[in-house]
Coordinates of C-alpha atoms in Angstrom, one line a residue:
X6 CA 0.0 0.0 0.0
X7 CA 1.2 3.3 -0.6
X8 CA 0.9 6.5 1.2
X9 CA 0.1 10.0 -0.4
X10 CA 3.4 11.2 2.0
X11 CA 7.1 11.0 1.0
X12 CA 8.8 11.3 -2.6
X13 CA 11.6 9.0 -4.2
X14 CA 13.7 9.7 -6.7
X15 CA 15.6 7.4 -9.6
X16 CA 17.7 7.7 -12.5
X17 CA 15.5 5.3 -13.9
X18 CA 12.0 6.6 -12.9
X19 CA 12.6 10.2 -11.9
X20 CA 10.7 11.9 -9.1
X21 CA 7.9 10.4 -7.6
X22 CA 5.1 11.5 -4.9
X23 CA 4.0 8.5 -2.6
X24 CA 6.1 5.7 -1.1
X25 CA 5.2 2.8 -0.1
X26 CA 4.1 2.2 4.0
X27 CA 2.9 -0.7 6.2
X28 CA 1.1 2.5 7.9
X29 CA -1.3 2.9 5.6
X30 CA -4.7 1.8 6.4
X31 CA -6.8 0.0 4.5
X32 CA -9.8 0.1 4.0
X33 CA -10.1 4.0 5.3
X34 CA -12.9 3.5 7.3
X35 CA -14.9 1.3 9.6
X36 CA -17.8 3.6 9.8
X37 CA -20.4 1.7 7.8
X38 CA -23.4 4.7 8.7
X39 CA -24.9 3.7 10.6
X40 CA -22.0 4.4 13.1
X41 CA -21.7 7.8 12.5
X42 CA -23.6 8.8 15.6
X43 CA -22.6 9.4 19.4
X44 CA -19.1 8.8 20.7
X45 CA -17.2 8.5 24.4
X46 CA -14.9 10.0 23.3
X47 CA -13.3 11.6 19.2
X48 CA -9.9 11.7 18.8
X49 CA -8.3 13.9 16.3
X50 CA -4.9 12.7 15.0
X51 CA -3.7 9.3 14.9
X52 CA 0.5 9.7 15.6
X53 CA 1.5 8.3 18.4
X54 CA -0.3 10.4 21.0
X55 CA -3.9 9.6 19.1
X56 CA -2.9 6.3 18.7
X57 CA -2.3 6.0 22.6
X58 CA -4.6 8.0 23.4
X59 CA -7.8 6.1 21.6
X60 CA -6.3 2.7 22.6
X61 CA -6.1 3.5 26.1
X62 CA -9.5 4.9 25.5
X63 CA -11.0 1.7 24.1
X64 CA -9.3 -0.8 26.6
X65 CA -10.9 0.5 29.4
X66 CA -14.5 0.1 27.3
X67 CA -15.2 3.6 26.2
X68 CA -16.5 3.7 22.4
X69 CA -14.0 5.8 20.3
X70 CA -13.6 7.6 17.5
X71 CA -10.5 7.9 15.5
X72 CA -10.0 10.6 13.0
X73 CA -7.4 11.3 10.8
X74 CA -6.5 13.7 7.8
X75 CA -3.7 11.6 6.3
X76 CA -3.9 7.9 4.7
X77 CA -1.3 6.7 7.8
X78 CA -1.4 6.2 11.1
X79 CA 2.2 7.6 12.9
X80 CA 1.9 11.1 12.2
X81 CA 5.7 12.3 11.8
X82 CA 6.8 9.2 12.9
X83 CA 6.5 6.8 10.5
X84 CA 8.5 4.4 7.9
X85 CA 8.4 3.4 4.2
X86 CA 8.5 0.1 3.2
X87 CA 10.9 0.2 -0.2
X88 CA 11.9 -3.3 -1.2
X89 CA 11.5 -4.4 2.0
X90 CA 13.9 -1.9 3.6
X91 CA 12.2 0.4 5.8
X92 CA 13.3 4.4 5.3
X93 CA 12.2 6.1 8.1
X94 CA 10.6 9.5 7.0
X95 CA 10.5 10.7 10.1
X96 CA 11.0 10.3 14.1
X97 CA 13.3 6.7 13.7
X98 CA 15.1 6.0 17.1
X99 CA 14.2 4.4 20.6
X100 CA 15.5 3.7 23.9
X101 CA 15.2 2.4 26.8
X102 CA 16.6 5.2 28.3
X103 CA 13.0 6.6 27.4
X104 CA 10.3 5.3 30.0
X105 CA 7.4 5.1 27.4
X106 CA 8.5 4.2 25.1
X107 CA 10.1 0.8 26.5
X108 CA 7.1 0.7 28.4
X109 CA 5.2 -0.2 25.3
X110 CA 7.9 -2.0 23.4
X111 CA 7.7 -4.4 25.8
X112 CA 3.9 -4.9 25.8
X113 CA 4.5 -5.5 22.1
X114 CA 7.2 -7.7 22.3
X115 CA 9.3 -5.9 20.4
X116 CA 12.8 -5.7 22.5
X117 CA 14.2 -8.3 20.4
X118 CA 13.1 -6.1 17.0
X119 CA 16.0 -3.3 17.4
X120 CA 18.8 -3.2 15.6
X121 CA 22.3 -0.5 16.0
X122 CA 21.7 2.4 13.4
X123 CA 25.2 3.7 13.2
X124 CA 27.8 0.3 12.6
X125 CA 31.6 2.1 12.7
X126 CA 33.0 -1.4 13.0
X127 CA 34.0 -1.4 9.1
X128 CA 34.5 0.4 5.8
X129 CA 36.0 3.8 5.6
X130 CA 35.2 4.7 9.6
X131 CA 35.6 7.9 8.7
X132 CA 34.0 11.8 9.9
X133 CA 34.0 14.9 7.3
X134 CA 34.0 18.3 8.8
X135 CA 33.2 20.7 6.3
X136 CA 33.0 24.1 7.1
X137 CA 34.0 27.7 5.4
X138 CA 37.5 26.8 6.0
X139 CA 37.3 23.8 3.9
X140 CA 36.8 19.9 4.3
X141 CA 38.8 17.5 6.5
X142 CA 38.3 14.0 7.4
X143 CA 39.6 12.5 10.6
X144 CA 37.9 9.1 13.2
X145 CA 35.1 8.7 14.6
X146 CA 37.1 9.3 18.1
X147 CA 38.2 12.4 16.9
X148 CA 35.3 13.3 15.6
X149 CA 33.6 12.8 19.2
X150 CA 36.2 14.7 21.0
X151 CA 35.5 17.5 19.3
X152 CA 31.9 16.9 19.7
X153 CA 31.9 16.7 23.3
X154 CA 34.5 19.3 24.5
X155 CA 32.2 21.9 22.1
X156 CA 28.8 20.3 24.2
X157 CA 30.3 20.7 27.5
X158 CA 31.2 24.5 27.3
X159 CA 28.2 25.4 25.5
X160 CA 26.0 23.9 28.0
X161 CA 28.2 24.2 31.3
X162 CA 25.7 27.3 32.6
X163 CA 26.0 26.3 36.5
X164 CA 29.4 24.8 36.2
X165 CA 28.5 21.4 36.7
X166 CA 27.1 20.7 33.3
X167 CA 23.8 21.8 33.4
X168 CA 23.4 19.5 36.8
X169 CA 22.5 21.8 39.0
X170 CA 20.4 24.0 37.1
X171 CA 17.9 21.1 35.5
X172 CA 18.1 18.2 38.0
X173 CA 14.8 17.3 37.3
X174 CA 14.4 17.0 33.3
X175 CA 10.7 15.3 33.8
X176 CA 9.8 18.3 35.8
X177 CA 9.5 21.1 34.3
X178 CA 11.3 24.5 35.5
X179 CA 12.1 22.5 39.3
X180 CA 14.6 25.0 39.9
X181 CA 12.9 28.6 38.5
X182 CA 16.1 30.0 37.9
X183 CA 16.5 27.6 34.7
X184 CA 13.6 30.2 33.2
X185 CA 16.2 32.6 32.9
X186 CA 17.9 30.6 29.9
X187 CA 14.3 30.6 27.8
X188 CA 15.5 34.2 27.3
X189 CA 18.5 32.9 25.4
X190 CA 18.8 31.9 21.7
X191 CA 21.4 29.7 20.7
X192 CA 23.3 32.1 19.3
X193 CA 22.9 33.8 21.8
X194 CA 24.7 31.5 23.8
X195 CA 27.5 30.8 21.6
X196 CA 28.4 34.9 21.8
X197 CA 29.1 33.9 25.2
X198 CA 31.2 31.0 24.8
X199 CA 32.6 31.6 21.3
X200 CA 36.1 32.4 22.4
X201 CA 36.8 29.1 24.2
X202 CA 35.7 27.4 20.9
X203 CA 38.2 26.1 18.6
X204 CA 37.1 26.5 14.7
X205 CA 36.7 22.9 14.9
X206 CA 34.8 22.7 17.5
X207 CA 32.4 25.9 16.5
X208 CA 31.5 24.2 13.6
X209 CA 30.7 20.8 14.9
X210 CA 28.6 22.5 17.8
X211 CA 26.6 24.3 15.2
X212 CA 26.4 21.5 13.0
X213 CA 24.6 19.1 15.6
X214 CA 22.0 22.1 17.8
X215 CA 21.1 22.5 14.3
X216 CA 20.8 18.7 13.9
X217 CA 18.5 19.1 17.2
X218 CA 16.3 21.9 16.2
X219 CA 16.3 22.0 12.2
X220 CA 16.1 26.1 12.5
X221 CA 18.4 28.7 12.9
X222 CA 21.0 29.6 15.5
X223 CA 18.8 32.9 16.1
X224 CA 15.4 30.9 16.9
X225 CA 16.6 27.6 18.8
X226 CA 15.7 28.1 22.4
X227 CA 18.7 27.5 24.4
X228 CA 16.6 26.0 27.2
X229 CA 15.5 23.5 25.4
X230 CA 18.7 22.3 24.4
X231 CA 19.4 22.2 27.4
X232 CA 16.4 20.2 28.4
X233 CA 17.4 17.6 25.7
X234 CA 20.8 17.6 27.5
X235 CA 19.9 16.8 30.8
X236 CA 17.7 13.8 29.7
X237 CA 20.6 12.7 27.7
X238 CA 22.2 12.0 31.3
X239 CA 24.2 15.9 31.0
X240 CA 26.4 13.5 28.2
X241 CA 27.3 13.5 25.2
X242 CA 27.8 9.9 25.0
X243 CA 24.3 9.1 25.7
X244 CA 23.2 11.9 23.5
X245 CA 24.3 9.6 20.7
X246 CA 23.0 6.1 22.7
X247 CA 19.3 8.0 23.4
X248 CA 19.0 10.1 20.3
X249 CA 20.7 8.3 17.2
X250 CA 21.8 5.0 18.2
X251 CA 18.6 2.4 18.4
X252 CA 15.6 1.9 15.7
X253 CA 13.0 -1.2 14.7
X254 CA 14.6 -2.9 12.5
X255 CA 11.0 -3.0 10.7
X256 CA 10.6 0.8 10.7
X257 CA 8.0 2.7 12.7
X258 CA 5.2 1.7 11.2
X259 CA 5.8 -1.8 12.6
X260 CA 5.8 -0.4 16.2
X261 CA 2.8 2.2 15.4
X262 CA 0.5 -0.3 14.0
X263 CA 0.6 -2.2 17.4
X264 CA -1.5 0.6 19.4
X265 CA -3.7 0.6 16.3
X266 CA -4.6 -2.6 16.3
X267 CA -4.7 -3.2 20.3
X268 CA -7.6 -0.7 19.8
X269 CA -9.6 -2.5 17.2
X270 CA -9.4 -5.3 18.7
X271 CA -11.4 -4.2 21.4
X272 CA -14.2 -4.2 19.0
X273 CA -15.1 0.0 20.8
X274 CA -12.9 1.7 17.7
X275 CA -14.1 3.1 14.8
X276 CA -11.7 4.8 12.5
X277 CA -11.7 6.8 9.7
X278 CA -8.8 8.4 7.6
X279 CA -8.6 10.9 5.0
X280 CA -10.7 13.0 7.0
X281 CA -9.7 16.6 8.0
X282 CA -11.2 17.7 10.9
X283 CA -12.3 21.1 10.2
X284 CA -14.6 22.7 13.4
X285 CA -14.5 21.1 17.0
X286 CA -17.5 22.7 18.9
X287 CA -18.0 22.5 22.9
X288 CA -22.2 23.3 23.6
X289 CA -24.5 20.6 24.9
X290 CA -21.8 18.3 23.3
X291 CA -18.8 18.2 22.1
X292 CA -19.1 17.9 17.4
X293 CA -16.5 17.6 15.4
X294 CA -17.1 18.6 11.5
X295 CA -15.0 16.4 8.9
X296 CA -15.3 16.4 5.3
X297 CA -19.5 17.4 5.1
X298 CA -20.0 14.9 8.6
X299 CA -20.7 16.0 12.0
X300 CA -19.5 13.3 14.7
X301 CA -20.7 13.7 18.9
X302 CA -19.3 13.0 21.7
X303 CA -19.2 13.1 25.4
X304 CA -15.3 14.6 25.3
X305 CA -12.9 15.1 22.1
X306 CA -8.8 14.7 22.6
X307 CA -7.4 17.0 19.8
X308 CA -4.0 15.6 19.0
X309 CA -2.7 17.4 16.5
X310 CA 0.2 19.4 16.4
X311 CA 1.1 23.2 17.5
X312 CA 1.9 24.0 13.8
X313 CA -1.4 23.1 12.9
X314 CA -3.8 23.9 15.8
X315 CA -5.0 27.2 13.9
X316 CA -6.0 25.0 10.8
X317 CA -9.2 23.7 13.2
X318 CA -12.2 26.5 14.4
X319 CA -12.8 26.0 17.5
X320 CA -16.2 26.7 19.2
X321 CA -15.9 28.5 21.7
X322 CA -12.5 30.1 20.7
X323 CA -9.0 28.8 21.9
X324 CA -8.2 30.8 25.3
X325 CA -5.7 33.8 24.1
X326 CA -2.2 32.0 25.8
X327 CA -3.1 28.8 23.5
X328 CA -3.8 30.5 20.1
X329 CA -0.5 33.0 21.3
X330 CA 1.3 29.4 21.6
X331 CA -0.3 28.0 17.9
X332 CA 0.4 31.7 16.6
X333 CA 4.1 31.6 17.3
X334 CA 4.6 28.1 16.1
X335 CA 7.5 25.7 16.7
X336 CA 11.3 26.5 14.5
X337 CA 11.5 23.0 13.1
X338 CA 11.6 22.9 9.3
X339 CA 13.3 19.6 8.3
X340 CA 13.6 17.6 5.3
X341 CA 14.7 14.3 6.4
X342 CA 16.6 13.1 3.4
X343 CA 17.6 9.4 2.7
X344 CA 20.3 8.3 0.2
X345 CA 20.6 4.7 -0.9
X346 CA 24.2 4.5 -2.7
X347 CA 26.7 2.0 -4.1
X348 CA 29.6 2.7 -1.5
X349 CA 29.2 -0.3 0.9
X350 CA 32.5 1.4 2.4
X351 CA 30.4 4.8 3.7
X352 CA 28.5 2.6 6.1
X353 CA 30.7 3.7 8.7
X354 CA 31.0 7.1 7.7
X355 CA 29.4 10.2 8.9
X356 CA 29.6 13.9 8.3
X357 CA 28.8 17.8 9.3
X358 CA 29.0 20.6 6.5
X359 CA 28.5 24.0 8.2
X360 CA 27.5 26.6 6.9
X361 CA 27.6 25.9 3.0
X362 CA 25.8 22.8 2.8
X363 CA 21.8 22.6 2.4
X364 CA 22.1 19.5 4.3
X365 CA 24.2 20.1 7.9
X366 CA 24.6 16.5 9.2
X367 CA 24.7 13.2 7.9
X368 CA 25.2 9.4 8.9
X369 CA 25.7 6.1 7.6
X370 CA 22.1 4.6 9.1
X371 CA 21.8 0.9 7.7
X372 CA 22.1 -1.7 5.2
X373 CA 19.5 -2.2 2.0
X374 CA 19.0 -6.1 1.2
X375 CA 20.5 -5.6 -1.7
X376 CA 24.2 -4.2 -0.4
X377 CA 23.9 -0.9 -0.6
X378 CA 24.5 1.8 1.9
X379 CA 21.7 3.8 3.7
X380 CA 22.8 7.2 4.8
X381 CA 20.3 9.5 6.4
X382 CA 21.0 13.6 6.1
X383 CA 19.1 16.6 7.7
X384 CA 18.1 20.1 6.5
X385 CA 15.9 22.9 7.0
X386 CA 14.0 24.8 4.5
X387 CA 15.1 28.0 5.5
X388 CA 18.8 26.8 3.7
X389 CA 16.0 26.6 0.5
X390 CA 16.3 22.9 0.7
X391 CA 12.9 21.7 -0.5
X392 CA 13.6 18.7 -2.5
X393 CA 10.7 18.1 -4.6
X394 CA 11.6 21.6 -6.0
X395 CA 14.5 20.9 -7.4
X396 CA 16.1 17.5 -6.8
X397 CA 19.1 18.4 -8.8
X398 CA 20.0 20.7 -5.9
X399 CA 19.7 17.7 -3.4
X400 CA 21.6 15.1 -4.9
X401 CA 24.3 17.8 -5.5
X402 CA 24.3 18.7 -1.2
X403 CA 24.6 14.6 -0.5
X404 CA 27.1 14.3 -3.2
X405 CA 29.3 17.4 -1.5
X406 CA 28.6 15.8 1.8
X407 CA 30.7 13.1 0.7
X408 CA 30.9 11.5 -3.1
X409 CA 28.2 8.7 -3.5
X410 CA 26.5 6.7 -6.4
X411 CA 23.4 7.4 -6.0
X412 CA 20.7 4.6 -6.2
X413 CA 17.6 6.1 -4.7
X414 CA 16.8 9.1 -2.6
X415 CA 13.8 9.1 -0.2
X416 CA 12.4 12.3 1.7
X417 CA 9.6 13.7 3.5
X418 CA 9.6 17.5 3.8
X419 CA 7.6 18.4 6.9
X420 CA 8.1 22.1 6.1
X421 CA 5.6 21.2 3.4
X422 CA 3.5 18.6 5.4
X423 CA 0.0 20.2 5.9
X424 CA -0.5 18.4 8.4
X425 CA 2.5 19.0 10.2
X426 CA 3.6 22.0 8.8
X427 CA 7.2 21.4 10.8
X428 CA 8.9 18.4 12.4
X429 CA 9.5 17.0 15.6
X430 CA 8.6 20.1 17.9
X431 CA 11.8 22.6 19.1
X432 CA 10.5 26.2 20.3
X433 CA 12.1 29.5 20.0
X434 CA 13.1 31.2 23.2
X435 CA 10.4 32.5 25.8
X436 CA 7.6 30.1 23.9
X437 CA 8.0 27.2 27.0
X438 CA 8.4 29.8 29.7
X439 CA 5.5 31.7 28.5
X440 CA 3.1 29.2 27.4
X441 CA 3.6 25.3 28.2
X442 CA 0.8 25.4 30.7
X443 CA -1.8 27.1 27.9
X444 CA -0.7 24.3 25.4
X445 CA -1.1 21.5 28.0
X446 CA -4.9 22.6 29.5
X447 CA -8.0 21.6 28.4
X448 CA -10.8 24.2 26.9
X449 CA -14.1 23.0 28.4
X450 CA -14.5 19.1 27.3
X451 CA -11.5 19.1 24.7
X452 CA -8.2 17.7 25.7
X453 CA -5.3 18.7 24.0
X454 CA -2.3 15.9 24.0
X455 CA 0.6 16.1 21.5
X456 CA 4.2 15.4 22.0
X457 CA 5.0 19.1 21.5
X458 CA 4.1 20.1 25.1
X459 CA 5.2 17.1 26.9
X460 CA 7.3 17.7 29.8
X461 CA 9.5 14.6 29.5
X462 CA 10.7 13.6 26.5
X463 CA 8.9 16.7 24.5
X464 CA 8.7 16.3 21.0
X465 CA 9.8 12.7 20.6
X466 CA 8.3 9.5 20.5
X467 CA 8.2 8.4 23.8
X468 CA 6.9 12.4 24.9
X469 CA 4.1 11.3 22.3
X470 CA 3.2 8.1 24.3
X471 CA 3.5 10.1 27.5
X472 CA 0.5 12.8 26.1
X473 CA -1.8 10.4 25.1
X474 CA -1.7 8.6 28.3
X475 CA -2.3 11.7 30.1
X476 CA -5.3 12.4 28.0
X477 CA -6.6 9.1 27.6
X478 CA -6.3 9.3 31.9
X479 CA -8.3 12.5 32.1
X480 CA -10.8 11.7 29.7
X481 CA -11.6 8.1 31.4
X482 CA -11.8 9.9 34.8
X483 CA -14.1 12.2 34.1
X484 CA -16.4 9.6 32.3
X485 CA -16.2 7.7 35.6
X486 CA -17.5 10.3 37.4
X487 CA -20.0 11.4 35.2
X488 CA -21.6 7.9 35.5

């Protein structure tokens, strides 16, 4: 089956719209009409947090609706399926460093399905650092030392390493002092640090907050670097282990289309994709409008993205701190870009091209079954990287990232994604200090659950899985009580 989402490109076949997916559900709906009348509970979005979130739901016996504008479930997590070699087009890698997420790996079973993304054990083991200075190429050990002693000073606020100042990374602002840093951008922060920075090390430091946040130096929110540091153990070395290290060997799709069908087993989910929700109204009940359809319920968890919350009407209107928060918007504009080439040796080989480059950061991230390498690369579209504009232009940044024979590239450009309009979630500075409370509360009898305002892992995976369980929680509650 193949989704609407993601492009390849060939020599042979050119540029194409649609890859194949596991994710994609067939058929779109369950709703035979006569189903279309009063819900528990509607649930808009069907990533990770909807998918959690209407499982949870259904389990405990409420009857649910699942709605969903895209062909998929996964939302901006999820993984092609391109002769039998799973692409992931977006959020890719797990841990059990992150509690949710293990949590529901192993009530899957999956623990034995992960496999090491980054193998250095053979072919060139090599790291480029490109920058205005030119291109060098050194080890992987190297290439870490650098890496670290960069991390350290940049984040080395409270002279312990960011210890002191967020000891509590799944509690958010613990120690109100660590507010003060929301005021800082990431450049911001390098001014103040930029003169214990080698050139090396100034490069590679930009090259991976950029890798974090996919925006610019001037709108990454320092804080929240910092916030991704401390739940990386305030270490470099389990930055790479928690971030970059672990992934289903089946893609995402494998792991997402476990909540999914948990849920309709229960026989209390309905479904239906390829709806856009359009108006969510709170009066007697709460009615959601999708494509010409009205649905009721007794509550509605809106899982969609930040990006994207300004897309729905909402009746009544959003409080003023939430549609402040959906007016600002999160800085992440990746295109995840995947390159399947002939060099078996660039399997162990990994790169960072600042500032020239449309694409900052690269990695050798797997095997295809038929030999060739898999390296995965990261840009932004404010570099004017949108690769289904001009392809030409994105074969020519992999192939100055390092020289490749190309046999495919796969990419998903959430800059583009209506739906998502951004990747995973980073914030500019001020946008967590000033309104991660408004994202998090409820209007009336609508929930609003999405990785983006997670306080543990925010914006990834497992931050996903922690939302809809909150939601899921609330909503289940309340129903109790009601009865």
């Amino acid at each position: 089956m193949t989704s609407r989402d993601g492009f390849q490109w060939s020599e042979s076949a050119g540029l194409t719209k649609g890859v194949p997916s596991i994710g994609v559900i067939e058929p779109a709906t369950n709703l035979d009409g006569t189903a279309a009348g009063r819900f528990d509970v509607i649930v808009v979005g069907a990533g990770y947090t909807g998918l959690t979130a209407a499982r949870d739901a259904a389990v405990a016996g409420l009857k649910v609706l699942l709605l969903e504008g895209r062909d998929r479930i996964g939302g901006r997590s999820w993984s092609s399926n391109i002769n039998g070699y799973p692409f992931e087009m977006g959020g890719t890698w797990v841990s059990w460093g992150q509690p949710h997420v293990w949590r529901e790996i192993s009530r899957y079973q999956m623990r034995d399905q992960l496999e090491i993304s980054q193998e250095y054990s053979h072919g060139v083991n090599e790291f480029s650092l490109g920058s205005l200075q030119g291109r060098r190429t050194m080890s992987h050990h190297e290439e870490d030392q650098i890496i670290e002693s960069a991390l350290k000073k940049f984040v080395n606020v409270d002279g312990e390493y960011g210890r002191k100042i967020m000891p509590f990374p799944h509690s958010e602002f613990a120690v109100p002092q660590s507010k003060t840093f929301d005021t800082l951008s990431a450049a911001d922060r390098l001014k103040q640090i930029e003169h214990s920075l080698t050139p090396d090390e100034y490069t590679g430091l930009c090259g991976f907050v950029l890798l974090c946040s996919c925006g610019t130096l001037e709108n990454t929110s320092f804080y929240e670097f910092l916030h991704w540091w401390a739940l990386c153990n305030y270490s470099y070395e389990y930055c790479v282990e928690y971030l970059m290290k672990y992934k289903f060997k089946g893609g995402q799709s494998s792991f997402a289309i476990k909540f999914f069908q948990e849920a309709l087993d229960t026989g209390n989910l309905s479904y239906a994709f390829n709806r856009r929700v359009s108006t969510i109204k709170d009066e007697k009940e709460v009615s959601v409008e999708s494509e010409g359809e009205t649905f009721t319920a007794l509550r509605v968890i809106s899982a969609v993205p930040l990006n994207v919350l300004n897309d729905i009407s909402f009746e009544p209107p959003l409080p003023d701190g939430k549609k402040t928060a959906a007016n600002t918007g999160h800085v992440n504009k990746c295109a995840k870009v995947h390159a399947e080439c002939r060099e078996r040796e660039l399997r162990s080989w990994s790169g960072i091209d600042y500032p020239k480059n449309k694409l900052a950061y690269a990695f050798g991230d797997g095997t295809t079954p038929s030999g060739n390498t898999h390296i995965v690369a990261f840009g932004a579209s404010h570099n004017h990287l949108d690769p289904e504009d001009d392809i030409e232009k994105t074969i020519q940044a992999l192939q100055t990232l390092v020289p490749m024979s190309l046999e495919r590239v796969v990419f998903h450009n959430w800059a583009k994604d209506e739906f998502a309009k951004g990747a995973w979630f980073f914030p500019p500075p001020m946008l967590l200090t000033n309104h991660l409370e408004d994202m998090r509360a409820s209007h009336g009898r609508v929930f609003f659950a999405n990785s983006d305002w997670a306080v543990g892992w925010r914006s990834f995976i497992d931050g996903a899985i922690e939302e809809g369980t909150r939601a899921a929680l609330a909503v289940i509650n309340e129903l109790k009580r009601r009865q």
